[in-house]
Short mmCIF file of C-alpha atoms and ligand atoms in Angstrom, two decimals:
data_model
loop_
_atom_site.label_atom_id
_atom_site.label_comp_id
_atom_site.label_asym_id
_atom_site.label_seq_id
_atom_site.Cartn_x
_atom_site.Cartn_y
_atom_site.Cartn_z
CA UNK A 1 8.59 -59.72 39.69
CA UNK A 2 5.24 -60.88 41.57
CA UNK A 3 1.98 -60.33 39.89
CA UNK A 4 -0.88 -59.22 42.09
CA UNK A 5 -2.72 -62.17 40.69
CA UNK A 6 0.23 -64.34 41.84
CA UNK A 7 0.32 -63.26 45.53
CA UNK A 8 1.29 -65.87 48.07
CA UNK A 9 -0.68 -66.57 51.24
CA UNK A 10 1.42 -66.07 55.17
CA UNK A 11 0.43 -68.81 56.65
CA UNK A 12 0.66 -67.32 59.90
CA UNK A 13 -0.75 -64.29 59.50
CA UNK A 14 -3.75 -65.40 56.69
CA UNK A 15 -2.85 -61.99 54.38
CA UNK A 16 -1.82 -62.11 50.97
CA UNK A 17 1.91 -60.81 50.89
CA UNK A 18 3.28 -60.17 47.36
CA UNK A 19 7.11 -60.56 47.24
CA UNK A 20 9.40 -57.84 46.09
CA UNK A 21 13.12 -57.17 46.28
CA UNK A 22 15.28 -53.74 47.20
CA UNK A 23 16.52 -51.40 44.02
CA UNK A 24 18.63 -49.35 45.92
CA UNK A 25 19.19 -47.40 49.16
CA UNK A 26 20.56 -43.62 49.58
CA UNK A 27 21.41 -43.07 53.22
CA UNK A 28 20.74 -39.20 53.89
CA UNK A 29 22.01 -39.47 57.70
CA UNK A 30 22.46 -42.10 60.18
CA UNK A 31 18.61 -42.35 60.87
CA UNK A 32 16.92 -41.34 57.46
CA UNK A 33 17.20 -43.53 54.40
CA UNK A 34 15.76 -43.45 50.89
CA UNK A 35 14.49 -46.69 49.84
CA UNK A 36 13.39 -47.82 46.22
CA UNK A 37 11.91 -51.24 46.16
CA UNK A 38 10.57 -52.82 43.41
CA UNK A 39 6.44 -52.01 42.22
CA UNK A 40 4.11 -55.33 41.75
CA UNK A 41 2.94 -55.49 38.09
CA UNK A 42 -0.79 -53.42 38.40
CA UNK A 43 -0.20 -52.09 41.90
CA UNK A 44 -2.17 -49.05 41.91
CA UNK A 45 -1.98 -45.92 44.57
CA UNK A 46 -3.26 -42.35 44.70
CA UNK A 47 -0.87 -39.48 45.49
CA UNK A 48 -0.70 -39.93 49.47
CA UNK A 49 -1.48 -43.28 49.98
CA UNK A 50 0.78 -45.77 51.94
CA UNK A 51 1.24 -48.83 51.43
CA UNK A 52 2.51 -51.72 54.16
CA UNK A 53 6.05 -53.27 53.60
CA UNK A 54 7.52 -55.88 55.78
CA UNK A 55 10.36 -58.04 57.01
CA UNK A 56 10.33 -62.09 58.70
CA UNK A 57 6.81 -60.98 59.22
CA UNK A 58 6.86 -57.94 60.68
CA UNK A 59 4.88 -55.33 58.44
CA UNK A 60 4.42 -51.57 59.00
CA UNK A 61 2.41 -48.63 56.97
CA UNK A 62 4.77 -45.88 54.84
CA UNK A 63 3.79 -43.45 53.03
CA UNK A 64 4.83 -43.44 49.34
CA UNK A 65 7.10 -41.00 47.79
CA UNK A 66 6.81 -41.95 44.35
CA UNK A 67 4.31 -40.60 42.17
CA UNK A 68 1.89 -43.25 40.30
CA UNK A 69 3.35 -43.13 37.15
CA UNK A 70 7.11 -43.90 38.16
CA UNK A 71 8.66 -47.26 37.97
CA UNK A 72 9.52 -48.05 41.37
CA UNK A 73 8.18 -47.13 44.36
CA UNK A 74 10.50 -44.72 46.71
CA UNK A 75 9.86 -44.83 50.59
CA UNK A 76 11.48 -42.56 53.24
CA UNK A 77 12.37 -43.89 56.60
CA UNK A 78 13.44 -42.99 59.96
CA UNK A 79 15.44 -45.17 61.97
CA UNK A 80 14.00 -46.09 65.43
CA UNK A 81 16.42 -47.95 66.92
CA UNK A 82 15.82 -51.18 68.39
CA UNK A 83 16.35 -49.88 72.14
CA UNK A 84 13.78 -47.28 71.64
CA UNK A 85 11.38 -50.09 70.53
CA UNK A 86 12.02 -49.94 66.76
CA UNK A 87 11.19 -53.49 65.37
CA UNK A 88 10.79 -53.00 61.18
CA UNK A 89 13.25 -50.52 60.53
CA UNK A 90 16.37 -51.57 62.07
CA UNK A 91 15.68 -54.60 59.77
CA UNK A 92 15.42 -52.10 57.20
CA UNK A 93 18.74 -50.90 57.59
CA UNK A 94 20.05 -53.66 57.24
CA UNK A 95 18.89 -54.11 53.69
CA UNK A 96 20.95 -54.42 50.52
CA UNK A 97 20.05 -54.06 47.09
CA UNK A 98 18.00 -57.49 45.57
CA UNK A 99 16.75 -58.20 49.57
CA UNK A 100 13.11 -59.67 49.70
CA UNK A 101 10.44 -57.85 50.96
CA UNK A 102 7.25 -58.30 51.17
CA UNK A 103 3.99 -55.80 50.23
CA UNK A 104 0.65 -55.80 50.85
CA UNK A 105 -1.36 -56.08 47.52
CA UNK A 106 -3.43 -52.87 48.03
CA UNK A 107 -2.14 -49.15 48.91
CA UNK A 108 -4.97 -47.53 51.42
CA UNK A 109 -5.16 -44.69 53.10
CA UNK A 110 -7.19 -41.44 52.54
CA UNK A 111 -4.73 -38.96 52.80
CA UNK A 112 -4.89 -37.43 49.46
CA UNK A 113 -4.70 -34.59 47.65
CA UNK A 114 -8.51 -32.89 47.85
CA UNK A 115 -8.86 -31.07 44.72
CA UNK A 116 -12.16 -29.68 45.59
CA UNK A 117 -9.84 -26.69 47.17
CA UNK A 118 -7.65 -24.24 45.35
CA UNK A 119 -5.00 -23.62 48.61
CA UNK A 120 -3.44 -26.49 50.20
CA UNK A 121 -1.21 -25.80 52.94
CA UNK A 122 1.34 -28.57 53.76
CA UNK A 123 2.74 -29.10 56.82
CA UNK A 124 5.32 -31.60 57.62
CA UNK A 125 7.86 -33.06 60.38
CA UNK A 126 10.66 -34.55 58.45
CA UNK A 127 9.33 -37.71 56.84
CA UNK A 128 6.01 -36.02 57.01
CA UNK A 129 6.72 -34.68 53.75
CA UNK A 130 6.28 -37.50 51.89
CA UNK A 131 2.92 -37.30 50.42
CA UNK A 132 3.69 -34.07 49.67
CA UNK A 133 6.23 -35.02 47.09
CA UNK A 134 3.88 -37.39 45.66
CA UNK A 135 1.61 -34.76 45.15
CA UNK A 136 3.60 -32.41 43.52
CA UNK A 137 5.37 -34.91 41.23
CA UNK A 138 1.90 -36.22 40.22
CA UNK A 139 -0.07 -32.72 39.60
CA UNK A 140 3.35 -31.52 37.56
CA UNK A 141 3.56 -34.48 35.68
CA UNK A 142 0.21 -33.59 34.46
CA UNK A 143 0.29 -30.66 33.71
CA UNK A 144 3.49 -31.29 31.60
CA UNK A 145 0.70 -33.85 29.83
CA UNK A 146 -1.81 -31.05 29.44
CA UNK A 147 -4.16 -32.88 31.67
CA UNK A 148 -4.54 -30.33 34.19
CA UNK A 149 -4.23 -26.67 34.10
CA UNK A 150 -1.12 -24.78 35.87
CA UNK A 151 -3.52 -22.07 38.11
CA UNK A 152 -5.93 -24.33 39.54
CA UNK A 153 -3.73 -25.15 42.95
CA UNK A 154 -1.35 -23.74 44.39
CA UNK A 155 0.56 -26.01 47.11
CA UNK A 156 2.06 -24.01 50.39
CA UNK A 157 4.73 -27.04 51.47
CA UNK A 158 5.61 -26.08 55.02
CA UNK A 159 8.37 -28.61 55.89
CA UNK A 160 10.36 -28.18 59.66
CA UNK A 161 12.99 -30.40 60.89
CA UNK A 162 15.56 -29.94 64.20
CA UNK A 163 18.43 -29.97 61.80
CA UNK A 164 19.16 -29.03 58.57
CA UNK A 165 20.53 -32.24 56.77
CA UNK A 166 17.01 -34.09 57.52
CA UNK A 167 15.28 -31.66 54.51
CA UNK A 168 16.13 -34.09 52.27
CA UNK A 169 13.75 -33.52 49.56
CA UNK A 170 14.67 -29.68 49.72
CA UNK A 171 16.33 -29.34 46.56
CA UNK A 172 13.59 -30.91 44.23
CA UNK A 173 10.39 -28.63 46.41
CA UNK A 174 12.70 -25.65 45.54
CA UNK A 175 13.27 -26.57 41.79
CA UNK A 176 9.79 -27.04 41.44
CA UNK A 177 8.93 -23.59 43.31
CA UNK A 178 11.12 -22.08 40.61
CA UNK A 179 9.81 -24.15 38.06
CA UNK A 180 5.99 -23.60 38.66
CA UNK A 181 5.74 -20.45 41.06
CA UNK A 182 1.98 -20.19 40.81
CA UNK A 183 1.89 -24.05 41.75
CA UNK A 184 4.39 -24.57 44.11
CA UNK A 185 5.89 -22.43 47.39
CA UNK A 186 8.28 -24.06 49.87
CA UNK A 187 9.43 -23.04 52.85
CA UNK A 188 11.85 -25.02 54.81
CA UNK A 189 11.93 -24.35 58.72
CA UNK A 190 14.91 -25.51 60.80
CA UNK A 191 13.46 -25.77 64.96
CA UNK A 192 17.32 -25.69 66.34
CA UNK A 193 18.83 -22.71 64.84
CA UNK A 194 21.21 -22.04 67.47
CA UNK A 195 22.99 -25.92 67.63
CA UNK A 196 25.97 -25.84 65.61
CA UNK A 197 25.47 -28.45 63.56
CA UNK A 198 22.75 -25.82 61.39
CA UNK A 199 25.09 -22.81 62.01
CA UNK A 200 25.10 -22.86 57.77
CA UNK A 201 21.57 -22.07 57.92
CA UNK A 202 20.25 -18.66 57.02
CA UNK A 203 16.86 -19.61 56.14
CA UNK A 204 13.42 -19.63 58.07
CA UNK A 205 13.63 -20.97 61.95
CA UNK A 206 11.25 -22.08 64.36
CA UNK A 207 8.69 -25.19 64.52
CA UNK A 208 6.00 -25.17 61.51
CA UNK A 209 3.06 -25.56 64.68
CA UNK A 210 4.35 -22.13 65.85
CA UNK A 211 4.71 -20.68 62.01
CA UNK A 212 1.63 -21.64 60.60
CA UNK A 213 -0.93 -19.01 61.75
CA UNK A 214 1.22 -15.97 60.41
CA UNK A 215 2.11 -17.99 57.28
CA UNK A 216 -2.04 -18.41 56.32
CA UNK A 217 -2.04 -14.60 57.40
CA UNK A 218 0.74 -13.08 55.43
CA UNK A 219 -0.47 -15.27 52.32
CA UNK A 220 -3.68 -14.41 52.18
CA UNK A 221 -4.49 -18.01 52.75
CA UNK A 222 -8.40 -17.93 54.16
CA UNK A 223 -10.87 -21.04 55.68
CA UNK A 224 -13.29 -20.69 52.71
CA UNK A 225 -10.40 -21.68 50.05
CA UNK A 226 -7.40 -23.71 51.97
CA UNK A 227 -7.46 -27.12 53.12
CA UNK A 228 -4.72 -27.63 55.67
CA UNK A 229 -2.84 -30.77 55.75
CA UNK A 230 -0.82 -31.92 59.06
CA UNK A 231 1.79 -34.80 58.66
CA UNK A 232 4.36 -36.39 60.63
CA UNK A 233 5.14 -35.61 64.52
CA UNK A 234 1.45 -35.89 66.35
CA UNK A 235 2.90 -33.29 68.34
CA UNK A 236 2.94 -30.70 65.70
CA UNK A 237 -0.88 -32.37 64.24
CA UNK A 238 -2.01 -31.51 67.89
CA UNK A 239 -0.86 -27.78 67.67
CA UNK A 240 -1.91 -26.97 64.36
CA UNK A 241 -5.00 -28.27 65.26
CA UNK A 242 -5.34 -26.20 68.51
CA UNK A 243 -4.77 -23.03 66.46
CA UNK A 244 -6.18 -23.43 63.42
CA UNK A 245 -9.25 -25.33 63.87
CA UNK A 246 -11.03 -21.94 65.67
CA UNK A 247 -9.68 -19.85 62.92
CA UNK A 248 -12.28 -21.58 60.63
CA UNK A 249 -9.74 -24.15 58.93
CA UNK A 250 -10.50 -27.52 57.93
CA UNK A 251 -7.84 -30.27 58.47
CA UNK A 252 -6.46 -33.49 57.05
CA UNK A 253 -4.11 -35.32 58.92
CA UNK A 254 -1.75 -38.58 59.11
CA UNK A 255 -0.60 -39.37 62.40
CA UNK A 256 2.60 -41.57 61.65
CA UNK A 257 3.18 -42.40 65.41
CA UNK A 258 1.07 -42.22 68.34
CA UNK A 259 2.51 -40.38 71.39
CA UNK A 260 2.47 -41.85 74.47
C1 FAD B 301 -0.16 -44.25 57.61
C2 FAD B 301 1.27 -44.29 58.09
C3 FAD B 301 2.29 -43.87 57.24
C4 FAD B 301 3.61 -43.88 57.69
N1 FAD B 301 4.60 -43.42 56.86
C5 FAD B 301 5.88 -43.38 57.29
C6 FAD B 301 6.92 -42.86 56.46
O1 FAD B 301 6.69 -42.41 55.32
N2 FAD B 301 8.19 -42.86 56.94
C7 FAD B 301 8.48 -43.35 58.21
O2 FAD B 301 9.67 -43.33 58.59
N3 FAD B 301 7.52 -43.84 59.01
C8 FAD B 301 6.23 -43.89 58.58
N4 FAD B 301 5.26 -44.42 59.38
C9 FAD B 301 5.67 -45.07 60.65
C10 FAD B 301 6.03 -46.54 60.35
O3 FAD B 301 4.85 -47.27 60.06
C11 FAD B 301 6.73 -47.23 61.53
O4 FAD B 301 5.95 -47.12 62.69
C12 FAD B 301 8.12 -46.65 61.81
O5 FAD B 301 8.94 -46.75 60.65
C13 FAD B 301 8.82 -47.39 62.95
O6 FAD B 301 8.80 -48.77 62.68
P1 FAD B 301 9.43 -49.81 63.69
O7 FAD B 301 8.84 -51.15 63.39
O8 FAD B 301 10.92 -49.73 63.67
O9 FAD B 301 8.93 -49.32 65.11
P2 FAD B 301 7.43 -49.46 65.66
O10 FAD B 301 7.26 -50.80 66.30
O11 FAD B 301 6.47 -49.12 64.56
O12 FAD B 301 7.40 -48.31 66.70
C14 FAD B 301 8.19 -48.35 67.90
C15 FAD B 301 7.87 -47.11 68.70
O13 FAD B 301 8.36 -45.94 68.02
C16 FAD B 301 7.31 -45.00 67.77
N5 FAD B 301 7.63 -44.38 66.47
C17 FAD B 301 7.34 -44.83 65.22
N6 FAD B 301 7.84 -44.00 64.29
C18 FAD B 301 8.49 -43.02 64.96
C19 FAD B 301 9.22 -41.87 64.56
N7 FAD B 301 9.40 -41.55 63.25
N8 FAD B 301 9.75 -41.08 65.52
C20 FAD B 301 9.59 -41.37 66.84
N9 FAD B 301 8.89 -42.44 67.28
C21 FAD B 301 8.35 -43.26 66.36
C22 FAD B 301 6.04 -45.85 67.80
O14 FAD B 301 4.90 -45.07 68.15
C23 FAD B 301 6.36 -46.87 68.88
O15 FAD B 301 6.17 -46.33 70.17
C24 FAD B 301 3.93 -44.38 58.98
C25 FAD B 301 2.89 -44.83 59.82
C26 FAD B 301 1.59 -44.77 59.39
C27 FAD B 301 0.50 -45.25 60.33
#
């Protein structure tokens, strides 16, 4: 496996690229895929940071799934398809296990988990919940190691999605609501309710842009101790913004698309 120290140089694009191959894939529908790809000897990354994969040179940003102390690192992808102007991840789907790809040396982003407040209320589109995930797996892992202390945080993970089957990480935010109640709530929040393909689905319904104001309300979640965190469709970062934001509430956000 590549060593940061041993990272080779693009010549085209003048960046240091370390090379890395594919673990394994878990398709979750025909346009969202788990990936697990292998992590460069001393790559380091906070809880929400992304770092920048890429394929025959072409490189794009993901968020990473995996907390810092697992082995590999686990990304989760949505298909754009190459005739809406998807470019990386068609390539991506294409990918078996022991492919090449390349990382970036460094993780960035600053998109992290602020523990300066005690309520964090997560909202997500779909993939949006992946630094949420990294979170949680992080601040459980230690408090399993005693580092940190179970009633310090408590994480609201508001996660929509059109259709059921795109939750994807459902049934680990729910174990872990079970788990650690005083750490962990999750609500799950299908926007389609009436389309047959979610007619299983008895839980909550609407978008989480038009749920989030009553959800802060009815959880006594107030501006002075909750930091609000918006990630995935811009669309829904625009609307939380719009009614939050004169409510008092501060807000982090990562924009994984612009709109155009
Ligand atoms: C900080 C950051 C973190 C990100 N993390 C993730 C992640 O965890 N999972 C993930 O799937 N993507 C993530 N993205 C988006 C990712 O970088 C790619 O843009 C995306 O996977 C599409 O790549 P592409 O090369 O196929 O298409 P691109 O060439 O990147 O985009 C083609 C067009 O599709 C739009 N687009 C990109 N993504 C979507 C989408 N999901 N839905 C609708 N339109 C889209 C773009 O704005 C553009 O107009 C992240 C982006 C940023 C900036």
């Amino acid at each position: 496996m590549t060593n940061i120290k041993q990272s080779v140089t693009d010549p085209k694009r003048k960046k240091n690229l370390l090379n890395v191959k594919l673990i394994k894939r878990e398709d979750i529908t025909n346009d969202l895929l788990k990936i697990w790809i292998e992590k460069p000897n001393g790559y380091t990354f906070k809880p929400g940071q992304y770092c920048t994969i890429g394929i025959n040179g072409i490189e794009r940003a993901y968020s990473i799934v995996s907390a810092p102390y697992e082995k590999n690192i686990e990304l989760f992808v949505e298909l754009v398809p190459e005739n809406e102007g998807g470019a990386l991840t068609p390539l991506i789907w294409k990918l078996s296990p022991d492919d090449p790809i390349t990382i970036r040396p460094r993780a960035k982003g600053i998109f992290v988990f602020n523990d300066q407040w005690q309520n964090h209320l997560l909202l997500a589109t779909v993939t949006g919940v992946v630094p949420y995930v990294s979170f949680i797996r992080d601040y459980i892992k230690k408090i399993e190691n005693h580092e940190v202390k179970n009633d310090r945080h408590k994480m609201h993970v508001l996660m929509g999605a059109s259709y059921l089957d795109e939750f994807s990480y459902d049934e680990e935010l729910k174990s872990a609501a079970l788990k650690y109640p005083d750490l962990v709530a999750f609500v799950p929040s299908v926007s389609r309710p009436n389309e047959s393909k979610n007619s299983d689905w008895s839980g909550t319904t609407g978008r989480v842009n038009m749920l989030v104001r009553d959800y802060a309300n009815d959880n006594s979640l107030s501006p002075n101790d909750t930091l609000i965190y918006a990630c995935g469709h811009p669309g829904m970062i625009e609307d939380v913004k719009e009614k939050m934001i004169p409510l008092g509430f501060t807000i982090d956000e990562e924009r994984f698309w612009k709109e155009d």
